[in-house]
mmCIF file with all atom_site columns, C-alpha atoms in Angstrom:
data_model
loop_
_atom_site.group_PDB
_atom_site.id
_atom_site.type_symbol
_atom_site.label_atom_id
_atom_site.label_alt_id
_atom_site.label_comp_id
_atom_site.label_asym_id
_atom_site.label_entity_id
_atom_site.label_seq_id
_atom_site.pdbx_PDB_ins_code
_atom_site.Cartn_x
_atom_site.Cartn_y
_atom_site.Cartn_z
_atom_site.occupancy
_atom_site.B_iso_or_equiv
_atom_site.pdbx_formal_charge
_atom_site.auth_seq_id
_atom_site.auth_comp_id
_atom_site.auth_asym_id
_atom_site.auth_atom_id
_atom_site.pdbx_PDB_model_num
ATOM 1   C CA . MET A 1 1   ? -7.631  -22.392 6.550   1.00 0.00 ? 1   MET A CA 1
ATOM 2   C CA . ARG A 1 2   ? -8.549  -25.112 4.067   1.00 0.00 ? 2   ARG A CA 1
ATOM 3   C CA . ARG A 1 3   ? -9.199  -24.113 0.492   1.00 0.00 ? 3   ARG A CA 1
ATOM 4   C CA . TYR A 1 4   ? -11.530 -25.728 -1.973  1.00 0.00 ? 4   TYR A CA 1
ATOM 5   C CA . VAL A 1 5   ? -9.627  -27.724 -4.537  1.00 0.00 ? 5   VAL A CA 1
ATOM 6   C CA . PRO A 1 6   ? -11.730 -29.669 -7.052  1.00 0.00 ? 6   PRO A CA 1
ATOM 7   C CA . GLY A 1 7   ? -11.143 -33.413 -6.966  1.00 0.00 ? 7   GLY A CA 1
ATOM 8   C CA . VAL A 1 8   ? -8.912  -33.435 -3.872  1.00 0.00 ? 8   VAL A CA 1
ATOM 9   C CA . ARG A 1 9   ? -9.902  -35.443 -0.814  1.00 0.00 ? 9   ARG A CA 1
ATOM 10  C CA . GLY A 1 10  ? -9.840  -33.649 2.497   1.00 0.00 ? 10  GLY A CA 1
ATOM 11  C CA . ALA A 1 11  ? -10.263 -30.238 0.930   1.00 0.00 ? 11  ALA A CA 1
ATOM 12  C CA . ALA A 1 12  ? -12.808 -27.862 2.345   1.00 0.00 ? 12  ALA A CA 1
ATOM 13  C CA . PRO A 1 13  ? -16.264 -28.090 0.793   1.00 0.00 ? 13  PRO A CA 1
ATOM 14  C CA . LEU A 1 14  ? -17.295 -25.437 -1.665  1.00 0.00 ? 14  LEU A CA 1
ATOM 15  C CA . PRO A 1 15  ? -18.654 -22.434 0.242   1.00 0.00 ? 15  PRO A CA 1
ATOM 16  C CA . GLU A 1 16  ? -22.274 -21.543 -0.382  1.00 0.00 ? 16  GLU A CA 1
ATOM 17  C CA . ARG A 1 17  ? -21.445 -17.991 -1.362  1.00 0.00 ? 17  ARG A CA 1
ATOM 18  C CA . CYS A 1 18  ? -18.562 -17.878 -3.802  1.00 0.00 ? 18  CYS A CA 1
ATOM 19  C CA . ALA A 1 19  ? -17.860 -16.205 -7.074  1.00 0.00 ? 19  ALA A CA 1
ATOM 20  C CA . ALA A 1 20  ? -15.579 -17.314 -9.870  1.00 0.00 ? 20  ALA A CA 1
ATOM 21  C CA . ASP A 1 21  ? -12.884 -14.776 -10.598 1.00 0.00 ? 21  ASP A CA 1
ATOM 22  C CA . ALA A 1 22  ? -12.485 -14.649 -14.378 1.00 0.00 ? 22  ALA A CA 1
ATOM 23  C CA . THR A 1 23  ? -8.952  -13.265 -14.306 1.00 0.00 ? 23  THR A CA 1
ATOM 24  C CA . MET A 1 24  ? -7.446  -15.875 -11.988 1.00 0.00 ? 24  MET A CA 1
ATOM 25  C CA . ASP A 1 25  ? -9.629  -18.932 -12.766 1.00 0.00 ? 25  ASP A CA 1
ATOM 26  C CA . VAL A 1 26  ? -9.972  -19.718 -9.065  1.00 0.00 ? 26  VAL A CA 1
ATOM 27  C CA . LEU A 1 27  ? -12.882 -19.662 -6.674  1.00 0.00 ? 27  LEU A CA 1
ATOM 28  C CA . VAL A 1 28  ? -12.905 -16.606 -4.438  1.00 0.00 ? 28  VAL A CA 1
ATOM 29  C CA . PRO A 1 29  ? -15.287 -16.408 -1.492  1.00 0.00 ? 29  PRO A CA 1
ATOM 30  C CA . ALA A 1 30  ? -17.965 -13.729 -1.818  1.00 0.00 ? 30  ALA A CA 1
ATOM 31  C CA . PHE A 1 31  ? -17.133 -10.968 0.627   1.00 0.00 ? 31  PHE A CA 1
ATOM 32  C CA . THR A 1 32  ? -19.540 -9.603  3.165   1.00 0.00 ? 32  THR A CA 1
ATOM 33  C CA . SER A 1 33  ? -19.510 -6.048  4.406   1.00 0.00 ? 33  SER A CA 1
ATOM 34  C CA . ARG A 1 34  ? -17.141 -7.125  7.193   1.00 0.00 ? 34  ARG A CA 1
ATOM 35  C CA . HIS A 1 35  ? -14.303 -7.940  4.814   1.00 0.00 ? 35  HIS A CA 1
ATOM 36  C CA . ALA A 1 36  ? -12.852 -5.761  2.113   1.00 0.00 ? 36  ALA A CA 1
ATOM 37  C CA . PRO A 1 37  ? -12.744 -7.289  -1.371  1.00 0.00 ? 37  PRO A CA 1
ATOM 38  C CA . PRO A 1 38  ? -9.333  -8.072  -2.843  1.00 0.00 ? 38  PRO A CA 1
ATOM 39  C CA . THR A 1 39  ? -7.848  -5.187  -4.755  1.00 0.00 ? 39  THR A CA 1
ATOM 40  C CA . GLU A 1 40  ? -6.323  -5.303  -8.201  1.00 0.00 ? 40  GLU A CA 1
ATOM 41  C CA . GLY A 1 41  ? -2.946  -4.404  -6.715  1.00 0.00 ? 41  GLY A CA 1
ATOM 42  C CA . ALA A 1 42  ? -3.038  -7.442  -4.423  1.00 0.00 ? 42  ALA A CA 1
ATOM 43  C CA . LEU A 1 43  ? -3.549  -9.771  -7.398  1.00 0.00 ? 43  LEU A CA 1
ATOM 44  C CA . VAL A 1 44  ? -0.635  -8.175  -9.213  1.00 0.00 ? 44  VAL A CA 1
ATOM 45  C CA . ASP A 1 45  ? 1.502   -8.558  -6.086  1.00 0.00 ? 45  ASP A CA 1
ATOM 46  C CA . ILE A 1 46  ? 0.708   -12.273 -5.951  1.00 0.00 ? 46  ILE A CA 1
ATOM 47  C CA . LYS A 1 47  ? 1.703   -12.712 -9.591  1.00 0.00 ? 47  LYS A CA 1
ATOM 48  C CA . THR A 1 48  ? 4.859   -10.675 -9.080  1.00 0.00 ? 48  THR A CA 1
ATOM 49  C CA . ALA A 1 49  ? 5.797   -12.549 -5.915  1.00 0.00 ? 49  ALA A CA 1
ATOM 50  C CA . SER A 1 50  ? 5.337   -15.915 -7.595  1.00 0.00 ? 50  SER A CA 1
ATOM 51  C CA . ALA A 1 51  ? 7.424   -14.822 -10.587 1.00 0.00 ? 51  ALA A CA 1
ATOM 52  C CA . LEU A 1 52  ? 10.187  -13.606 -8.260  1.00 0.00 ? 52  LEU A CA 1
ATOM 53  C CA . HIS A 1 53  ? 10.006  -16.847 -6.303  1.00 0.00 ? 53  HIS A CA 1
ATOM 54  C CA . ARG A 1 54  ? 10.346  -18.949 -9.469  1.00 0.00 ? 54  ARG A CA 1
ATOM 55  C CA . LEU A 1 55  ? 13.357  -16.903 -10.562 1.00 0.00 ? 55  LEU A CA 1
ATOM 56  C CA . ARG A 1 56  ? 14.902  -17.247 -7.121  1.00 0.00 ? 56  ARG A CA 1
ATOM 57  C CA . LEU A 1 57  ? 14.352  -21.015 -7.100  1.00 0.00 ? 57  LEU A CA 1
ATOM 58  C CA . ILE A 1 58  ? 16.129  -21.470 -10.442 1.00 0.00 ? 58  ILE A CA 1
ATOM 59  C CA . SER A 1 59  ? 18.927  -18.957 -9.762  1.00 0.00 ? 59  SER A CA 1
ATOM 60  C CA . LEU A 1 60  ? 20.808  -21.058 -7.209  1.00 0.00 ? 60  LEU A CA 1
ATOM 61  C CA . PRO A 1 61  ? 21.034  -24.270 -9.283  1.00 0.00 ? 61  PRO A CA 1
ATOM 62  C CA . GLU A 1 62  ? 21.937  -22.195 -12.348 1.00 0.00 ? 62  GLU A CA 1
ATOM 63  C CA . ALA A 1 63  ? 24.611  -20.354 -10.375 1.00 0.00 ? 63  ALA A CA 1
ATOM 64  C CA . LEU A 1 64  ? 26.186  -23.626 -9.250  1.00 0.00 ? 64  LEU A CA 1
ATOM 65  C CA . SER A 1 65  ? 25.867  -25.467 -12.574 1.00 0.00 ? 65  SER A CA 1
ATOM 66  C CA . PHE A 1 66  ? 28.171  -23.082 -14.457 1.00 0.00 ? 66  PHE A CA 1
ATOM 67  C CA . PRO A 1 67  ? 31.207  -23.471 -12.145 1.00 0.00 ? 67  PRO A CA 1
ATOM 68  C CA . ALA A 1 68  ? 30.510  -27.227 -12.032 1.00 0.00 ? 68  ALA A CA 1
ATOM 69  C CA . LEU A 1 69  ? 30.576  -27.281 -15.832 1.00 0.00 ? 69  LEU A CA 1
ATOM 70  C CA . ILE A 1 70  ? 33.852  -25.340 -15.885 1.00 0.00 ? 70  ILE A CA 1
ATOM 71  C CA . LEU A 1 71  ? 35.509  -27.404 -13.162 1.00 0.00 ? 71  LEU A CA 1
ATOM 72  C CA . PHE A 1 72  ? 34.271  -30.924 -13.836 1.00 0.00 ? 72  PHE A CA 1
ATOM 73  C CA . GLY A 1 73  ? 33.539  -30.615 -17.523 1.00 0.00 ? 73  GLY A CA 1
ATOM 74  C CA . SER A 1 74  ? 36.304  -28.506 -18.978 1.00 0.00 ? 74  SER A CA 1
ATOM 75  C CA . VAL A 1 75  ? 39.217  -28.794 -16.560 1.00 0.00 ? 75  VAL A CA 1
ATOM 76  C CA . LEU A 1 76  ? 38.892  -32.504 -15.785 1.00 0.00 ? 76  LEU A CA 1
ATOM 77  C CA . SER A 1 77  ? 38.460  -33.413 -19.438 1.00 0.00 ? 77  SER A CA 1
ATOM 78  C CA . ARG A 1 78  ? 41.745  -31.681 -20.278 1.00 0.00 ? 78  ARG A CA 1
ATOM 79  C CA . VAL A 1 79  ? 43.738  -32.856 -17.261 1.00 0.00 ? 79  VAL A CA 1
ATOM 80  C CA . SER A 1 80  ? 42.538  -36.463 -17.055 1.00 0.00 ? 80  SER A CA 1
ATOM 81  C CA . ASP A 1 81  ? 40.670  -39.067 -19.051 1.00 0.00 ? 81  ASP A CA 1
ATOM 82  C CA . ILE A 1 82  ? 37.343  -38.076 -17.502 1.00 0.00 ? 82  ILE A CA 1
ATOM 83  C CA . ASP A 1 83  ? 35.501  -36.647 -20.478 1.00 0.00 ? 83  ASP A CA 1
ATOM 84  C CA . TYR A 1 84  ? 32.064  -38.172 -19.973 1.00 0.00 ? 84  TYR A CA 1
ATOM 85  C CA . LEU A 1 85  ? 30.915  -35.350 -17.666 1.00 0.00 ? 85  LEU A CA 1
ATOM 86  C CA . MET A 1 86  ? 31.018  -32.619 -20.297 1.00 0.00 ? 86  MET A CA 1
ATOM 87  C CA . MET A 1 87  ? 27.820  -33.480 -22.175 1.00 0.00 ? 87  MET A CA 1
ATOM 88  C CA . PRO A 1 88  ? 25.448  -34.071 -19.201 1.00 0.00 ? 88  PRO A CA 1
ATOM 89  C CA . LEU A 1 89  ? 26.749  -31.055 -17.303 1.00 0.00 ? 89  LEU A CA 1
ATOM 90  C CA . GLY A 1 90  ? 26.569  -28.893 -20.406 1.00 0.00 ? 90  GLY A CA 1
ATOM 91  C CA . MET A 1 91  ? 23.015  -29.983 -21.105 1.00 0.00 ? 91  MET A CA 1
ATOM 92  C CA . LEU A 1 92  ? 21.997  -29.435 -17.473 1.00 0.00 ? 92  LEU A CA 1
ATOM 93  C CA . HIS A 1 93  ? 23.532  -25.972 -17.431 1.00 0.00 ? 93  HIS A CA 1
ATOM 94  C CA . GLY A 1 94  ? 21.905  -25.116 -20.780 1.00 0.00 ? 94  GLY A CA 1
ATOM 95  C CA . VAL A 1 95  ? 18.451  -26.101 -19.534 1.00 0.00 ? 95  VAL A CA 1
ATOM 96  C CA . LEU A 1 96  ? 18.907  -24.219 -16.245 1.00 0.00 ? 96  LEU A CA 1
ATOM 97  C CA . PHE A 1 97  ? 20.242  -21.110 -18.017 1.00 0.00 ? 97  PHE A CA 1
ATOM 98  C CA . THR A 1 98  ? 17.343  -21.144 -20.504 1.00 0.00 ? 98  THR A CA 1
ATOM 99  C CA . LEU A 1 99  ? 14.830  -21.442 -17.646 1.00 0.00 ? 99  LEU A CA 1
ATOM 100 C CA . TYR A 1 100 ? 16.611  -18.623 -15.823 1.00 0.00 ? 100 TYR A CA 1
ATOM 101 C CA . VAL A 1 101 ? 16.337  -16.325 -18.849 1.00 0.00 ? 101 VAL A CA 1
ATOM 102 C CA . VAL A 1 102 ? 12.655  -17.213 -19.375 1.00 0.00 ? 102 VAL A CA 1
ATOM 103 C CA . PHE A 1 103 ? 11.863  -16.572 -15.690 1.00 0.00 ? 103 PHE A CA 1
ATOM 104 C CA . LEU A 1 104 ? 13.887  -13.342 -15.788 1.00 0.00 ? 104 LEU A CA 1
ATOM 105 C CA . LEU A 1 105 ? 11.817  -12.119 -18.730 1.00 0.00 ? 105 LEU A CA 1
ATOM 106 C CA . ASP A 1 106 ? 8.667   -13.135 -16.838 1.00 0.00 ? 106 ASP A CA 1
ATOM 107 C CA . VAL A 1 107 ? 9.754   -11.056 -13.833 1.00 0.00 ? 107 VAL A CA 1
ATOM 108 C CA . TRP A 1 108 ? 10.648  -8.167  -16.139 1.00 0.00 ? 108 TRP A CA 1
ATOM 109 C CA . VAL A 1 109 ? 7.108   -8.129  -17.521 1.00 0.00 ? 109 VAL A CA 1
ATOM 110 C CA . LYS A 1 110 ? 5.204   -8.779  -14.282 1.00 0.00 ? 110 LYS A CA 1
ATOM 111 C CA . ALA A 1 111 ? 7.291   -6.719  -11.868 1.00 0.00 ? 111 ALA A CA 1
ATOM 112 C CA . LYS A 1 112 ? 7.963   -3.961  -14.423 1.00 0.00 ? 112 LYS A CA 1
ATOM 113 C CA . TRP A 1 113 ? 11.673  -3.920  -13.624 1.00 0.00 ? 113 TRP A CA 1
ATOM 114 C CA . PRO A 1 114 ? 13.867  -1.331  -15.358 1.00 0.00 ? 114 PRO A CA 1
ATOM 115 C CA . LEU A 1 115 ? 16.130  -2.597  -18.126 1.00 0.00 ? 115 LEU A CA 1
ATOM 116 C CA . LYS A 1 116 ? 19.259  -1.901  -16.034 1.00 0.00 ? 116 LYS A CA 1
ATOM 117 C CA . ARG A 1 117 ? 18.126  -4.320  -13.309 1.00 0.00 ? 117 ARG A CA 1
ATOM 118 C CA . VAL A 1 118 ? 17.300  -7.031  -15.848 1.00 0.00 ? 118 VAL A CA 1
ATOM 119 C CA . ALA A 1 119 ? 20.693  -6.524  -17.501 1.00 0.00 ? 119 ALA A CA 1
ATOM 120 C CA . LEU A 1 120 ? 22.378  -6.777  -14.086 1.00 0.00 ? 120 LEU A CA 1
ATOM 121 C CA . PHE A 1 121 ? 20.690  -10.110 -13.338 1.00 0.00 ? 121 PHE A CA 1
ATOM 122 C CA . PHE A 1 122 ? 21.558  -11.396 -16.800 1.00 0.00 ? 122 PHE A CA 1
ATOM 123 C CA . LEU A 1 123 ? 25.191  -10.380 -16.288 1.00 0.00 ? 123 LEU A CA 1
ATOM 124 C CA . LEU A 1 124 ? 25.204  -12.080 -12.880 1.00 0.00 ? 124 LEU A CA 1
ATOM 125 C CA . ALA A 1 125 ? 23.918  -15.265 -14.518 1.00 0.00 ? 125 ALA A CA 1
ATOM 126 C CA . VAL A 1 126 ? 26.762  -15.232 -17.044 1.00 0.00 ? 126 VAL A CA 1
ATOM 127 C CA . LEU A 1 127 ? 29.503  -14.732 -14.420 1.00 0.00 ? 127 LEU A CA 1
ATOM 128 C CA . PRO A 1 128 ? 30.655  -17.790 -12.452 1.00 0.00 ? 128 PRO A CA 1
ATOM 129 C CA . PHE A 1 129 ? 29.201  -17.608 -8.921  1.00 0.00 ? 129 PHE A CA 1
ATOM 130 C CA . GLY A 1 130 ? 27.498  -14.312 -9.863  1.00 0.00 ? 130 GLY A CA 1
ATOM 131 C CA . GLY A 1 131 ? 24.124  -15.982 -9.514  1.00 0.00 ? 131 GLY A CA 1
ATOM 132 C CA . LEU A 1 132 ? 24.771  -16.450 -5.789  1.00 0.00 ? 132 LEU A CA 1
ATOM 133 C CA . TYR A 1 133 ? 24.803  -12.681 -5.349  1.00 0.00 ? 133 TYR A CA 1
ATOM 134 C CA . GLY A 1 134 ? 21.776  -12.447 -7.644  1.00 0.00 ? 134 GLY A CA 1
ATOM 135 C CA . GLU A 1 135 ? 19.928  -14.962 -5.471  1.00 0.00 ? 135 GLU A CA 1
ATOM 136 C CA . LYS A 1 136 ? 20.701  -12.824 -2.425  1.00 0.00 ? 136 LYS A CA 1
ATOM 137 C CA . LEU A 1 137 ? 19.287  -9.759  -4.196  1.00 0.00 ? 137 LEU A CA 1
ATOM 138 C CA . LEU A 1 138 ? 16.202  -11.710 -5.298  1.00 0.00 ? 138 LEU A CA 1
ATOM 139 C CA . LYS A 1 139 ? 15.576  -12.816 -1.725  1.00 0.00 ? 139 LYS A CA 1
ATOM 140 C CA . ARG A 1 140 ? 15.612  -9.163  -0.666  1.00 0.00 ? 140 ARG A CA 1
ATOM 141 C CA . TYR A 1 141 ? 13.263  -8.102  -3.502  1.00 0.00 ? 141 TYR A CA 1
ATOM 142 C CA . GLU A 1 142 ? 10.900  -10.964 -2.689  1.00 0.00 ? 142 GLU A CA 1
ATOM 143 C CA . ALA A 1 143 ? 10.782  -10.018 1.015   1.00 0.00 ? 143 ALA A CA 1
ATOM 144 C CA . ASP A 1 144 ? 10.202  -6.355  0.137   1.00 0.00 ? 144 ASP A CA 1
ATOM 145 C CA . GLY A 1 145 ? 7.306   -7.334  -2.133  1.00 0.00 ? 145 GLY A CA 1
ATOM 146 C CA . VAL A 1 146 ? 5.653   -9.420  0.592   1.00 0.00 ? 146 VAL A CA 1
ATOM 147 C CA . ILE A 1 147 ? 6.014   -6.613  3.126   1.00 0.00 ? 147 ILE A CA 1
ATOM 148 C CA . ALA A 1 148 ? 4.560   -4.079  0.685   1.00 0.00 ? 148 ALA A CA 1
ATOM 149 C CA . ALA A 1 149 ? 1.619   -6.353  -0.164  1.00 0.00 ? 149 ALA A CA 1
ATOM 150 C CA . ARG A 1 150 ? 0.823   -6.859  3.533   1.00 0.00 ? 150 ARG A CA 1
ATOM 151 C CA . ALA A 1 151 ? 1.002   -3.122  4.157   1.00 0.00 ? 151 ALA A CA 1
ATOM 152 C CA . ARG A 1 152 ? -1.405  -2.456  1.282   1.00 0.00 ? 152 ARG A CA 1
ATOM 153 C CA . ALA A 1 153 ? -3.778  -5.172  2.507   1.00 0.00 ? 153 ALA A CA 1
ATOM 154 C CA . GLU A 1 154 ? -3.819  -3.691  6.016   1.00 0.00 ? 154 GLU A CA 1
ATOM 155 C CA . GLY A 1 155 ? -4.398  -0.223  4.629   1.00 0.00 ? 155 GLY A CA 1
ATOM 156 C CA . THR A 1 156 ? -1.273  1.320   6.150   1.00 0.00 ? 156 THR A CA 1
ATOM 157 C CA . VAL A 1 157 ? 0.123   2.221   2.727   1.00 0.00 ? 157 VAL A CA 1
ATOM 158 C CA . SER A 1 158 ? -1.950  3.607   -0.118  1.00 0.00 ? 158 SER A CA 1
ATOM 159 C CA . ALA A 1 159 ? 0.425   2.885   -2.998  1.00 0.00 ? 159 ALA A CA 1
#
């Protein structure tokens, strides 16, 4: 299904019956009696799923940058004359860790996670290779959210 995107060639033309959704700033087709309108829960699920996906995308590079910083930056600079890796690896890890914390706070707000779960993911980010386990958990949470959103959309679950 092609979606209308302003200013993009090859995109579907603007449907005759559409309404602008003020909360999402996107064009949503006007629904007939055949189709149920989107629910508020579905929009929250989309926001939550995208926040989880962003956190999952940044968790793997962040999880690998910390051991790389320890191994190539710290150990090699002390054992050999290779000391030029410390600054770029440290800066890369700092940027990735900052993005991870920002995305974790975003997920905390949008997914309404309990403080214990947020603290667990923060602790996993601080431990070397702990982010790999965190990425595995995030993949599970993301899949569970997609399954729950589909069940709500089909009407099999009324939560």
